Coordinates of C-alpha atoms in Angstrom, one line a residue:
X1298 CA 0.0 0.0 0.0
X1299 CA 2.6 2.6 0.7
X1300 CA 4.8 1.2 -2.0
X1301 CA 2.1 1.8 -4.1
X1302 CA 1.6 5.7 -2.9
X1303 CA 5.3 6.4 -3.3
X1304 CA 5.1 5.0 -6.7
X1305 CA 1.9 7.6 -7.4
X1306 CA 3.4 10.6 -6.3
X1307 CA 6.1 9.9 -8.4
X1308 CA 4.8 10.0 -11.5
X1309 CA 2.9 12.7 -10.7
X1310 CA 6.2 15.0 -10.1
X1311 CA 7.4 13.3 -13.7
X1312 CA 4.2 14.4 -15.3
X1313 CA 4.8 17.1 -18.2
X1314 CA 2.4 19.0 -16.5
X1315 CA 4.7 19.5 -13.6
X1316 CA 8.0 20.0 -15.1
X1317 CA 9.5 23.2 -15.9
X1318 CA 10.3 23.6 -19.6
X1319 CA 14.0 23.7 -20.2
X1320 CA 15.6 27.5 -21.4
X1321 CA 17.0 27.6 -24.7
X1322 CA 21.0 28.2 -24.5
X1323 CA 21.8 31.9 -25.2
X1324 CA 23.7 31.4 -28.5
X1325 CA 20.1 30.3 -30.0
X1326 CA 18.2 33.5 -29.1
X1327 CA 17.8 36.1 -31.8
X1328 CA 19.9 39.3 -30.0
X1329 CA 16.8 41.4 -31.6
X1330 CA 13.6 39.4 -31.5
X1331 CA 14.9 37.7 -28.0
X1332 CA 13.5 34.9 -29.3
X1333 CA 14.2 31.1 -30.2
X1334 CA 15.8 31.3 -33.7
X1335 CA 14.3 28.7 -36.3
X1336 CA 15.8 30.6 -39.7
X1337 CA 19.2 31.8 -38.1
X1338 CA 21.4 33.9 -40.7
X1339 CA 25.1 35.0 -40.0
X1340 CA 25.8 38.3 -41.6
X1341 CA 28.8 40.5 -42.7
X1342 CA 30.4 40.8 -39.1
X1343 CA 29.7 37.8 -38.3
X1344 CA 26.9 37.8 -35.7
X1345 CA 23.8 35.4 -36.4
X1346 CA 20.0 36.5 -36.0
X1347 CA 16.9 35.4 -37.4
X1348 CA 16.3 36.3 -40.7
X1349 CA 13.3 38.2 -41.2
X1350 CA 14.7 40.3 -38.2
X1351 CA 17.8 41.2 -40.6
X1352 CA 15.4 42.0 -43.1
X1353 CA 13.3 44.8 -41.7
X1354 CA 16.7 46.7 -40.0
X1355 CA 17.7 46.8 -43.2
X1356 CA 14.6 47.8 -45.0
X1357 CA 14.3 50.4 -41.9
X1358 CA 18.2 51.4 -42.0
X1359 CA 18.8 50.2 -38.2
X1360 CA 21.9 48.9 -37.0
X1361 CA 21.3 47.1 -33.6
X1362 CA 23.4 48.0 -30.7
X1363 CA 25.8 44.8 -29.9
X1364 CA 28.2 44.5 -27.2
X1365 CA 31.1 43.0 -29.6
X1366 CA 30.8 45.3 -33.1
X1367 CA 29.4 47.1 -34.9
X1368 CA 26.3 45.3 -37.3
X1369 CA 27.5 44.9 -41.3
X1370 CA 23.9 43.2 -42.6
X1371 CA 26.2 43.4 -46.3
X1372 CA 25.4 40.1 -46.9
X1373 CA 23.4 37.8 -45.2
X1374 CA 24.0 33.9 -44.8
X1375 CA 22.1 30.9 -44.1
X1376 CA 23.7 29.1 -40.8
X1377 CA 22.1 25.8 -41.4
X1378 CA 24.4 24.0 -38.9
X1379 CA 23.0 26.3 -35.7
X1380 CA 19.4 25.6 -37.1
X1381 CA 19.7 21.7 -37.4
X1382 CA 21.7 22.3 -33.5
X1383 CA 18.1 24.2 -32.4
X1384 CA 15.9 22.0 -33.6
X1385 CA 17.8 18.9 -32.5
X1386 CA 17.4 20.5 -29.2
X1387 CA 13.8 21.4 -29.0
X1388 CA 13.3 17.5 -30.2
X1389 CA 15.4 16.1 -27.2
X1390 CA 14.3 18.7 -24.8
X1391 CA 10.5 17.8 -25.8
X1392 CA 9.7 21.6 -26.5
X1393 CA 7.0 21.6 -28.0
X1394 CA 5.7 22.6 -30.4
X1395 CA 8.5 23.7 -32.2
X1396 CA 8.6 27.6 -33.2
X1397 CA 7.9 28.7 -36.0
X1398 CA 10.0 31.3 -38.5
X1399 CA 9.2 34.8 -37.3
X1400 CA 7.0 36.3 -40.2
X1401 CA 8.1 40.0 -41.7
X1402 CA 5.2 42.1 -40.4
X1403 CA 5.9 40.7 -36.5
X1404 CA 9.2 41.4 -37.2
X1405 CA 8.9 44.9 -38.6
X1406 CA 7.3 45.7 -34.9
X1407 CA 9.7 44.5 -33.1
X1408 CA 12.4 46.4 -35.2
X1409 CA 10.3 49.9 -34.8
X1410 CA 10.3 49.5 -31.4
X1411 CA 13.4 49.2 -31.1
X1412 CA 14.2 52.5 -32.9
X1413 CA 12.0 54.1 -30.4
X1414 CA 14.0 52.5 -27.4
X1415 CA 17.2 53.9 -29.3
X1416 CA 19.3 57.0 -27.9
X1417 CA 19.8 58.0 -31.6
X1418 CA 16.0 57.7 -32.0
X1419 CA 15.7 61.1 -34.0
X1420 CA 18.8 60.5 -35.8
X1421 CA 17.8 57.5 -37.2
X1422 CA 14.7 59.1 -38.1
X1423 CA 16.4 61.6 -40.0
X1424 CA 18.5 59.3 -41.9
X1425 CA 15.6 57.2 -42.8
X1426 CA 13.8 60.1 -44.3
X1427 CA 16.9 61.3 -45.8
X1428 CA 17.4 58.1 -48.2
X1429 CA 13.8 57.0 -48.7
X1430 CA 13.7 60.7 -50.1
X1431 CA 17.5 61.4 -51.3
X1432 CA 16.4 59.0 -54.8
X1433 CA 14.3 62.3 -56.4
X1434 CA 16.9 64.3 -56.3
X1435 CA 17.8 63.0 -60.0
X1436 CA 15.7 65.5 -62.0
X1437 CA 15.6 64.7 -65.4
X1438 CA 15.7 67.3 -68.2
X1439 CA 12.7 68.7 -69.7
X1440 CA 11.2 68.2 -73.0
X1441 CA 11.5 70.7 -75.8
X1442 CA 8.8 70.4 -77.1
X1443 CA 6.8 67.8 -79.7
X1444 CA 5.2 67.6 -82.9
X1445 CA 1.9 65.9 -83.9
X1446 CA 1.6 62.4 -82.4
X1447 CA 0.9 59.6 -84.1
X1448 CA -2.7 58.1 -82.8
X1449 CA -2.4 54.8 -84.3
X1450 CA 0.9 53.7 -82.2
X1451 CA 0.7 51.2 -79.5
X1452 CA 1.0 53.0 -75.9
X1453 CA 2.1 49.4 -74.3
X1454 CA 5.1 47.8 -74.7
X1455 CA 5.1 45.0 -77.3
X1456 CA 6.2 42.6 -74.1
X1457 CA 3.4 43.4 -72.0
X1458 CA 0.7 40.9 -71.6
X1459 CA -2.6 41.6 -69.6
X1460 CA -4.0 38.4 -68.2
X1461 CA 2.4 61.8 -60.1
X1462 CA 1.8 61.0 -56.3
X1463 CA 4.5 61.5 -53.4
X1464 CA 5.4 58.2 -51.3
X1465 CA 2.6 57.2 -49.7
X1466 CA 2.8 57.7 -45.4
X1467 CA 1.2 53.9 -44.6
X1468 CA 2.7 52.0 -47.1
X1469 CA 0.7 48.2 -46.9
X1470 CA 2.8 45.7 -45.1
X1471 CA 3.1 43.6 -48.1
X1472 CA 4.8 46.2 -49.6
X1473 CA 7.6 46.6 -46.7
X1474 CA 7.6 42.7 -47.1
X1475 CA 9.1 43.0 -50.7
X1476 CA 11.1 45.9 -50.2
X1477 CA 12.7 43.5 -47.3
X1478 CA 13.5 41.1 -49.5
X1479 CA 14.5 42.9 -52.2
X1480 CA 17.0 44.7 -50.3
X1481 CA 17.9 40.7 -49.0
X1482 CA 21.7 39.4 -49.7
X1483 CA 20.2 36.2 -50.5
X1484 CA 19.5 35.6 -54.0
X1485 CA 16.3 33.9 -53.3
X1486 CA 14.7 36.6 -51.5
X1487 CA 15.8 38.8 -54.5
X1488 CA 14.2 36.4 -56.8
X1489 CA 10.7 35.8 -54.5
X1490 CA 10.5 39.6 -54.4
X1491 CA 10.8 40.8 -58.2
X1492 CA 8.5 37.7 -59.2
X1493 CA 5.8 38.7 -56.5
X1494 CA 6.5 42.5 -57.8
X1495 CA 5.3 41.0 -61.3
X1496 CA 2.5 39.4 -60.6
X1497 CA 1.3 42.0 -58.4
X1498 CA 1.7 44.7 -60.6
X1499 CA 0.7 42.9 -63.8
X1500 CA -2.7 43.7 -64.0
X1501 CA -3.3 45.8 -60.7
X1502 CA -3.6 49.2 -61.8
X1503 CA -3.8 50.5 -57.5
X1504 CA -0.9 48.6 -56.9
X1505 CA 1.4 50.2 -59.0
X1506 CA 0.7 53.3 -58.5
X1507 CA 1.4 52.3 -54.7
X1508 CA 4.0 50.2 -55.2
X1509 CA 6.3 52.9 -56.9
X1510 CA 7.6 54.9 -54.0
X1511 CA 11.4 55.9 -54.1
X1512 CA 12.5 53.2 -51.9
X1513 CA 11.4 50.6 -53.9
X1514 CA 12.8 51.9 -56.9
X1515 CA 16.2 53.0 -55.3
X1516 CA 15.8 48.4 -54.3
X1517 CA 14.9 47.3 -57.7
X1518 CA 17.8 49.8 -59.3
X1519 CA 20.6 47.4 -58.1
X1520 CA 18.7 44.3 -59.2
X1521 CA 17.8 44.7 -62.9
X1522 CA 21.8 44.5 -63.5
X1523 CA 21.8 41.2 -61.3
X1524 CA 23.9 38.4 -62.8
X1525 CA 21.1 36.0 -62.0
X1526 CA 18.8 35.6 -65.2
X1527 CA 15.6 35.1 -63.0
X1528 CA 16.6 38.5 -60.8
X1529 CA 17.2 40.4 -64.0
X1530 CA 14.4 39.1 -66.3
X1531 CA 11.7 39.8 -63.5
X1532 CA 12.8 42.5 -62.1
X1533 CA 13.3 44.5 -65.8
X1534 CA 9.5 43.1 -66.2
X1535 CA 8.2 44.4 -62.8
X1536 CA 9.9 47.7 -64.0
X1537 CA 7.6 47.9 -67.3
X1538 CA 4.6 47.1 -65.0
X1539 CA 5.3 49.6 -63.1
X1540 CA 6.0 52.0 -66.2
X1541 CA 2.5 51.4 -67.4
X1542 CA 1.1 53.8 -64.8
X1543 CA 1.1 57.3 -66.5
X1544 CA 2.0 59.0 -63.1
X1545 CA 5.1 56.5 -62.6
X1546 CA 6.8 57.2 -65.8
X1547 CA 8.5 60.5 -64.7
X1548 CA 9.2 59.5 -61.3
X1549 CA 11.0 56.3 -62.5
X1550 CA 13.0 58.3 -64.8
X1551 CA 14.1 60.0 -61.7
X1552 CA 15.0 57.7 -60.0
X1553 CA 18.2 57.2 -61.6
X1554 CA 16.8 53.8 -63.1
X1555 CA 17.4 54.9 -67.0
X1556 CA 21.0 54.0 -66.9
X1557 CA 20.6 50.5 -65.7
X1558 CA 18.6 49.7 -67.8
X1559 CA 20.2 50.8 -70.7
X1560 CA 22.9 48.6 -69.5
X1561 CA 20.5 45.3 -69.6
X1562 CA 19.8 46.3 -73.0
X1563 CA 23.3 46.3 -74.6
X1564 CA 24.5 43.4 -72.5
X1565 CA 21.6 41.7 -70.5
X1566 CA 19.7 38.2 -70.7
X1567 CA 18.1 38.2 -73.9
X1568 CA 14.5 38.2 -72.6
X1569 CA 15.9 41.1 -70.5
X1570 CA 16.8 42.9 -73.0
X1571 CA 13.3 42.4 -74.8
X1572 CA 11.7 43.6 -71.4
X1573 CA 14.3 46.6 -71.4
X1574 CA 13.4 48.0 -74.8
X1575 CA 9.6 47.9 -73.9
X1576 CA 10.8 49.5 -70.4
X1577 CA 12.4 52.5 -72.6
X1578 CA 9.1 52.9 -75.0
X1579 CA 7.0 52.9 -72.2
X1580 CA 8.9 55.9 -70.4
X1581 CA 9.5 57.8 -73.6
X1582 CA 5.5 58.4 -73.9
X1583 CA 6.5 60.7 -71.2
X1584 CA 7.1 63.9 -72.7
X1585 CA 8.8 65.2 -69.8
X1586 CA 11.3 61.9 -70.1
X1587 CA 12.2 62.4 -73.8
X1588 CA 15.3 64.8 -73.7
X1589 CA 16.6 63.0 -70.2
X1590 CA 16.3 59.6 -72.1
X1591 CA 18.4 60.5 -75.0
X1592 CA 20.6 62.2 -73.1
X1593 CA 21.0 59.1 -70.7
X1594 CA 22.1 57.3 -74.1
X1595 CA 19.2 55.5 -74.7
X1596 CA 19.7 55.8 -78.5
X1597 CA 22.7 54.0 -79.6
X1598 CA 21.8 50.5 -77.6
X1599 CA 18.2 51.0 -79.6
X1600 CA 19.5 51.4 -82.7
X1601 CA 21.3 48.4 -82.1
X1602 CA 18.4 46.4 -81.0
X1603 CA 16.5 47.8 -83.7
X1604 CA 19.4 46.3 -86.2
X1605 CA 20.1 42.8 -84.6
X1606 CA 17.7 42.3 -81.7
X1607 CA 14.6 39.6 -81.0
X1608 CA 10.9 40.8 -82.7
X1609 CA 9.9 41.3 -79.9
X1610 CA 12.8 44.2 -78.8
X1611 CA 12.8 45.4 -82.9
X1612 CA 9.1 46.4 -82.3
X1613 CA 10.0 47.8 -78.9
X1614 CA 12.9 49.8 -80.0
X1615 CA 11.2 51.4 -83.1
X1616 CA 8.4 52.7 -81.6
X1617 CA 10.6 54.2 -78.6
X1618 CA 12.7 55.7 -81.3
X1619 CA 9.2 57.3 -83.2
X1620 CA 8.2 59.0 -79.4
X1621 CA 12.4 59.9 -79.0
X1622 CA 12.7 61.5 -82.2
X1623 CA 9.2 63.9 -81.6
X1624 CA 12.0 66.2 -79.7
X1625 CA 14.4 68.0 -81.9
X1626 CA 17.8 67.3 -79.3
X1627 CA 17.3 63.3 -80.2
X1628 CA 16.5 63.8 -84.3
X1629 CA 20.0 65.8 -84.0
X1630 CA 21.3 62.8 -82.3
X1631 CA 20.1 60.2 -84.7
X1632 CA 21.4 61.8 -87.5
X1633 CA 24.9 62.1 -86.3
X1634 CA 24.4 58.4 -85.7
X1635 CA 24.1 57.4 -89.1
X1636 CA 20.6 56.4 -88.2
X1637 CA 18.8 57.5 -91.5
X1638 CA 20.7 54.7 -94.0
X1639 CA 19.3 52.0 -91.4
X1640 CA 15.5 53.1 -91.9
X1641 CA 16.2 53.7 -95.4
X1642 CA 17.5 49.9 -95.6
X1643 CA 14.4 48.8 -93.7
X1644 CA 12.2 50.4 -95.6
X1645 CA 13.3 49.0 -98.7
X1646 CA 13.8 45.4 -97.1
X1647 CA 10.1 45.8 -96.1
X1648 CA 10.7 44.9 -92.6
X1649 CA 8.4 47.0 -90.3
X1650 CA 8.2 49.6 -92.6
X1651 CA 4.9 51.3 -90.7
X1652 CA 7.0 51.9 -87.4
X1653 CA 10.2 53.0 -89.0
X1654 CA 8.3 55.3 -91.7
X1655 CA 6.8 56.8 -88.5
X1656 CA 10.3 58.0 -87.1
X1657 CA 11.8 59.2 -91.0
X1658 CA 8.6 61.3 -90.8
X1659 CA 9.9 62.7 -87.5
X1660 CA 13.4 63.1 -88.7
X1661 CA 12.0 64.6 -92.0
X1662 CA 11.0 67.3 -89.9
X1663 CA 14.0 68.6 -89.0
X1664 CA 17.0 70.3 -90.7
X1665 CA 19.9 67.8 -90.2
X1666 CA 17.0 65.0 -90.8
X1667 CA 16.0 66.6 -94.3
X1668 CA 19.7 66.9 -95.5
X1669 CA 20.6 63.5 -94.6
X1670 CA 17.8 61.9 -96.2
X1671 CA 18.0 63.8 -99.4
X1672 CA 21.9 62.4 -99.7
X1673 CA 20.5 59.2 -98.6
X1674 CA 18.2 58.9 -101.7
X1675 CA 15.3 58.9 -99.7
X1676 CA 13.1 60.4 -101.9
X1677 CA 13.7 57.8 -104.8
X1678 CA 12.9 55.2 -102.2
X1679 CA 9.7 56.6 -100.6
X1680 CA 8.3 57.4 -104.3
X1681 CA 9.2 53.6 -105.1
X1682 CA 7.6 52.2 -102.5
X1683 CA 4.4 54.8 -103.6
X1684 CA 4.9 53.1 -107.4
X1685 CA 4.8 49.4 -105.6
X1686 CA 2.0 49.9 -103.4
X1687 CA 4.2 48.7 -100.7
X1688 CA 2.3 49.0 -97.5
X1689 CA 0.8 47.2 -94.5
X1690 CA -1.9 49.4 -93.8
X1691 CA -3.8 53.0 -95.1
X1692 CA -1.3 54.7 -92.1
X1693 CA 1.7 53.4 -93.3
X1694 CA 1.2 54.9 -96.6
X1695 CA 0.0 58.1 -95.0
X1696 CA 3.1 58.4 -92.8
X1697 CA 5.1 58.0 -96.4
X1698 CA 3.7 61.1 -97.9
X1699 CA 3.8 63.1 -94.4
X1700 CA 8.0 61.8 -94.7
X1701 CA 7.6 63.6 -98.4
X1702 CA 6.0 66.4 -97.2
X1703 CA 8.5 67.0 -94.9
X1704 CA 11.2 66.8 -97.4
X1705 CA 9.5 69.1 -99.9
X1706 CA 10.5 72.1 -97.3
X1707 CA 14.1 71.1 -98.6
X1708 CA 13.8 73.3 -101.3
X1709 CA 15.3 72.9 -104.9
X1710 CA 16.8 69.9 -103.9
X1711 CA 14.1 68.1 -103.3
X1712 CA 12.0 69.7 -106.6
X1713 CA 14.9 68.4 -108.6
X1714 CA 15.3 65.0 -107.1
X1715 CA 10.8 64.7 -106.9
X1716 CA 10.8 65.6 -110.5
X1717 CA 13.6 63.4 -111.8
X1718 CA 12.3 60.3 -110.1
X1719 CA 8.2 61.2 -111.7
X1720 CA 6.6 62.4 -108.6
X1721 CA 3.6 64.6 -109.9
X1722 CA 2.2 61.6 -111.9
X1723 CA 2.3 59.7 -108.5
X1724 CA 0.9 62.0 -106.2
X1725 CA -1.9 63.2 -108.8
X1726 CA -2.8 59.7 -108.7
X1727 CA -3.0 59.7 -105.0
X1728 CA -4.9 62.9 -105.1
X1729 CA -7.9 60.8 -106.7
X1730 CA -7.9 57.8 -105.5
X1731 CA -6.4 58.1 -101.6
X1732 CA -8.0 58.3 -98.6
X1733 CA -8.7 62.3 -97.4
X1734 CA -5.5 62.9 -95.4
X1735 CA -3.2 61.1 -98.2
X1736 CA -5.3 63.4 -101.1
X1737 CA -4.7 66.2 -98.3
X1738 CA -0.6 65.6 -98.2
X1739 CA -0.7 64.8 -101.8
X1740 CA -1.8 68.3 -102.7
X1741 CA 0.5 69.8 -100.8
X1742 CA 3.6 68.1 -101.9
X1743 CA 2.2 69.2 -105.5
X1744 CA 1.9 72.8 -104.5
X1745 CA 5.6 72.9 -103.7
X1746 CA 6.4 70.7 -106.7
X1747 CA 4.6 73.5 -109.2
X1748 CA 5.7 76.4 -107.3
X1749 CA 7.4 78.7 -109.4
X1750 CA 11.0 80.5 -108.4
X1751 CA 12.6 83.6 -109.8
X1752 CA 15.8 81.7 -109.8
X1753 CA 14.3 78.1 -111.1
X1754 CA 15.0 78.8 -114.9
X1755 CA 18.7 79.8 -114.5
X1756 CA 19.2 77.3 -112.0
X1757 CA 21.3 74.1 -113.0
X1758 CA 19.7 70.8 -111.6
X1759 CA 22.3 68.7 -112.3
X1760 CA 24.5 70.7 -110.1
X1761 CA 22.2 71.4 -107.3
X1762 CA 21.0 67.8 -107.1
X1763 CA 24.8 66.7 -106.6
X1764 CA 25.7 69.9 -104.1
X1765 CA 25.3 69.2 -100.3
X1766 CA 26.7 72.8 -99.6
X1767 CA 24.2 74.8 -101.9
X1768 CA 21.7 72.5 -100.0
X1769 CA 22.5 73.5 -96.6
X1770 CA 23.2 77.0 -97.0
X1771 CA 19.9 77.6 -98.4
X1772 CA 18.2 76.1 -95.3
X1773 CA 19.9 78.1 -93.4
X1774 CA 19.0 81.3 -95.2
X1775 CA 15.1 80.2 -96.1
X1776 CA 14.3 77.6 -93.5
X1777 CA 16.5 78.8 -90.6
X1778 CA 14.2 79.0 -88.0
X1779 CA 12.1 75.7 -87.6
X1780 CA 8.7 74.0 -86.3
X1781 CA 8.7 71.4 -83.9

């Protein structure tokens, strides 16, 4: 009997219920959380915390105060041997159940509470306002000015696929959550956060214009150079998503973004690049963006892409060239480029003759555009294509004799090189039988064709049409001062 009463109460003391659960050693507590670590991370100075902790100092610019150095999150480190150590040791100790990884939004409490607890409370303040803010002071250069634009073109980027606000002061927690990661030393957080940054923004119109605050952007900067393909391609795609939002497109450009990107597209991933060239068209609808963007040296690495590129970055390219060229800084640009012999080429090869008519109308427009073309035997090739009937579509055709118009404010030149390659029998026929805005250029281009000069019967044609010098000095004298 007493045996048996000894034996009771002393399984009751062994009961779970009664024993005290064990403390986990020091070296597994998070120094920030002071909690049980279950996703440990060693970073640049080699202290270890838990990870999502890392992730929101870092996304909040806080540096915790440790007793042995000072806290380098530079790059962060999985410490897989101290988490298979803790959870060994929650299994042997019976502690149950075992803890789960601290998610970002807890996280990001216990961080900002911390800053408040700090000594340097206001200075960190300060220095978090300072660089979530410091990423507009990149102001990009003001248009000049435009000329008519071009209803028929796409506004989207050929590689989207649908399936002017300050930063806002509550940004959602989801959106610290991918600013975290983005921000992460890990490549898979990098990766989680630009392809949750697609997604989100693919179709969400709300979330964009949300999601495209200056810290984000000052994040995503760094990544669409990564040498991961998976960072890169997502993140360049985000960035079009993102571009899509009318009130975006200037603040991206400011953001010091531009040259990046131009970057992916002479040397990135090639579905990168594609995503790049879109990027660029969708900025340049931006009249404010145009200058900066050609002054950023967005042109070269288009013309390029526009020569040897995918379809999908040929289609991008040209039509950012067509809203580039609408300024006069980037039609001087293209011209010292050699850029008019590559649409003249492409226009006779037929390949995507609407777009590329669309910017030799642009550069028609203009005094170095007009002079180059003329030497380039434009006009022989737009009046050929005019004989042929070459074109996709009623606007392509129309752009064609808005390129000749243009070129018929060249002057003599132009009468001489029109005449000898039997324009007025062309353009009378598209007087009668083309729709009203072709019938409307036609007629104009015949006005200047039958336009009578005091000098025309002494002048020498076959001179004139092979003198570059009598050409430009009589734009400067007549046509000095220009329309845009």
């Amino acid at each position: 009997m007493g045996s048996s009463k000894h034996r009771w109460r002393l399984s009751l003391l062994k009961s779970p219920s009664n024993l005290k659960k064990p403390s986990p050693p020091p070296e597994f507590i998070c120094p920030i959380s002071n909690d049980l670590m279950t996703d440990p991370v060693i970073v640049s100075s080699g202290q270890t915390f838990e990870r999502n902790c890392v992730l929101a100092c870092i996304s909040l610019s806080f540096k915790p105060p440790t007793l042995l150095a000072t806290v380098d999150f530079t790059t962060i480190i999985p410490n897989l041997a101290l988490k298979s150590a803790i959870i060994n040791w929650c299994r042997t100790n019976s502690f149950s159940p075992i803890p789960q990884p601290l998610d970002i939004r807890s996280a990001l409490t216990i961080v900002q509470s911390l800053i408040k607890t700090s000594p340097n409370y206001p200075q960190i303040r300060l220095s978090s306002c300072l660089s979530s803010t410091s990423e507009e002071s990149v102001a990009a250069g003001a248009g000049t000015g435009a000329g008519d634009s071009c209803s028929t073109t796409p506004i989207r980027p050929f590689c989207y696929s649908s399936s002017s606000s300050s930063e806002i002061d509550n940004p959602v927690e989801e959106d610290e959550e991918i600013i975290c990661k983005l921000r992460s030393g890990l490549m898979s957080d990098q990766e989680n956060a630009v392809v949750s940054l697609r997604k989100i923004t693919r179709t969400n119109q709300d979330a964009r214009g949300k999601l495209c605050t200056p810290r984000l952007l000052s994040a995503l900067r760094h990544l669409i150079v990564s040498r991961y393909s998976s960072v890169q391609v997502n993140g360049v795609a985000a960035l079009v998503n993102l571009s899509l939002q009318n009130a975006n497109k200037v603040k991206i450009v400011r953001s010091g973004i531009v040259p990046p990107l131009i970057d992916v597209l002479r040397g990135g991933f090639p579905e990168a690049q594609d995503h790049a060239a879109g990027a660029l068209f969708s900025l340049a609808l931006d009249d404010q963006n145009k200058t900066a963007i050609g002054v950023l040296g967005a042109l070269p690495p288009l013309l390029h892409a526009l020569r040897s590129g995918s379809e999908r970055s040929r289609h991008d390219s040209a039509l950012a060239l067509y809203h580039l060229s609408l300024v006069q800084s980037n039609r001087s640009k293209l011209v010292k480029l050699g850029s008019v012999q590559l649409f003249l080429n492409m226009v006779k090869s037929g390949h995507m003759t609407g777009r590329v008519m669309l910017v030799l109308c642009n550069l028609a427009g203009s005094v170095e555009g007009r002079a180059a073309m003329l030497d380039g035997g434009a006009v022989e090739c737009l009046l050929g294509l005019l004989t042929r009937s070459e074109f996709d579509s009623e606007s392509t055709r129309e752009s064609c004799l808005g390129a000749l118009y243009g070129l018929s404010q060249g002057g003599l030149r132009f009468k001489g090189l029109a005449k000898e390659a039997g324009a007025e029998e062309l353009l009378i026929k598209e007087q009668e039988m083309g729709t009203n805005r072709c019938k409307e250029k036609a007629s104009k281009i015949l006005e200047v064709l039958r336009q009578k000069y005091e000098e025309e019967e002494t002048v020498d044609w076959e001179a004139l049409l092979n003198s570059d010098e009598i050409t430009r000095s009589r734009f400067e004298i007549v046509y000095g001062k220009e329309s845009i």
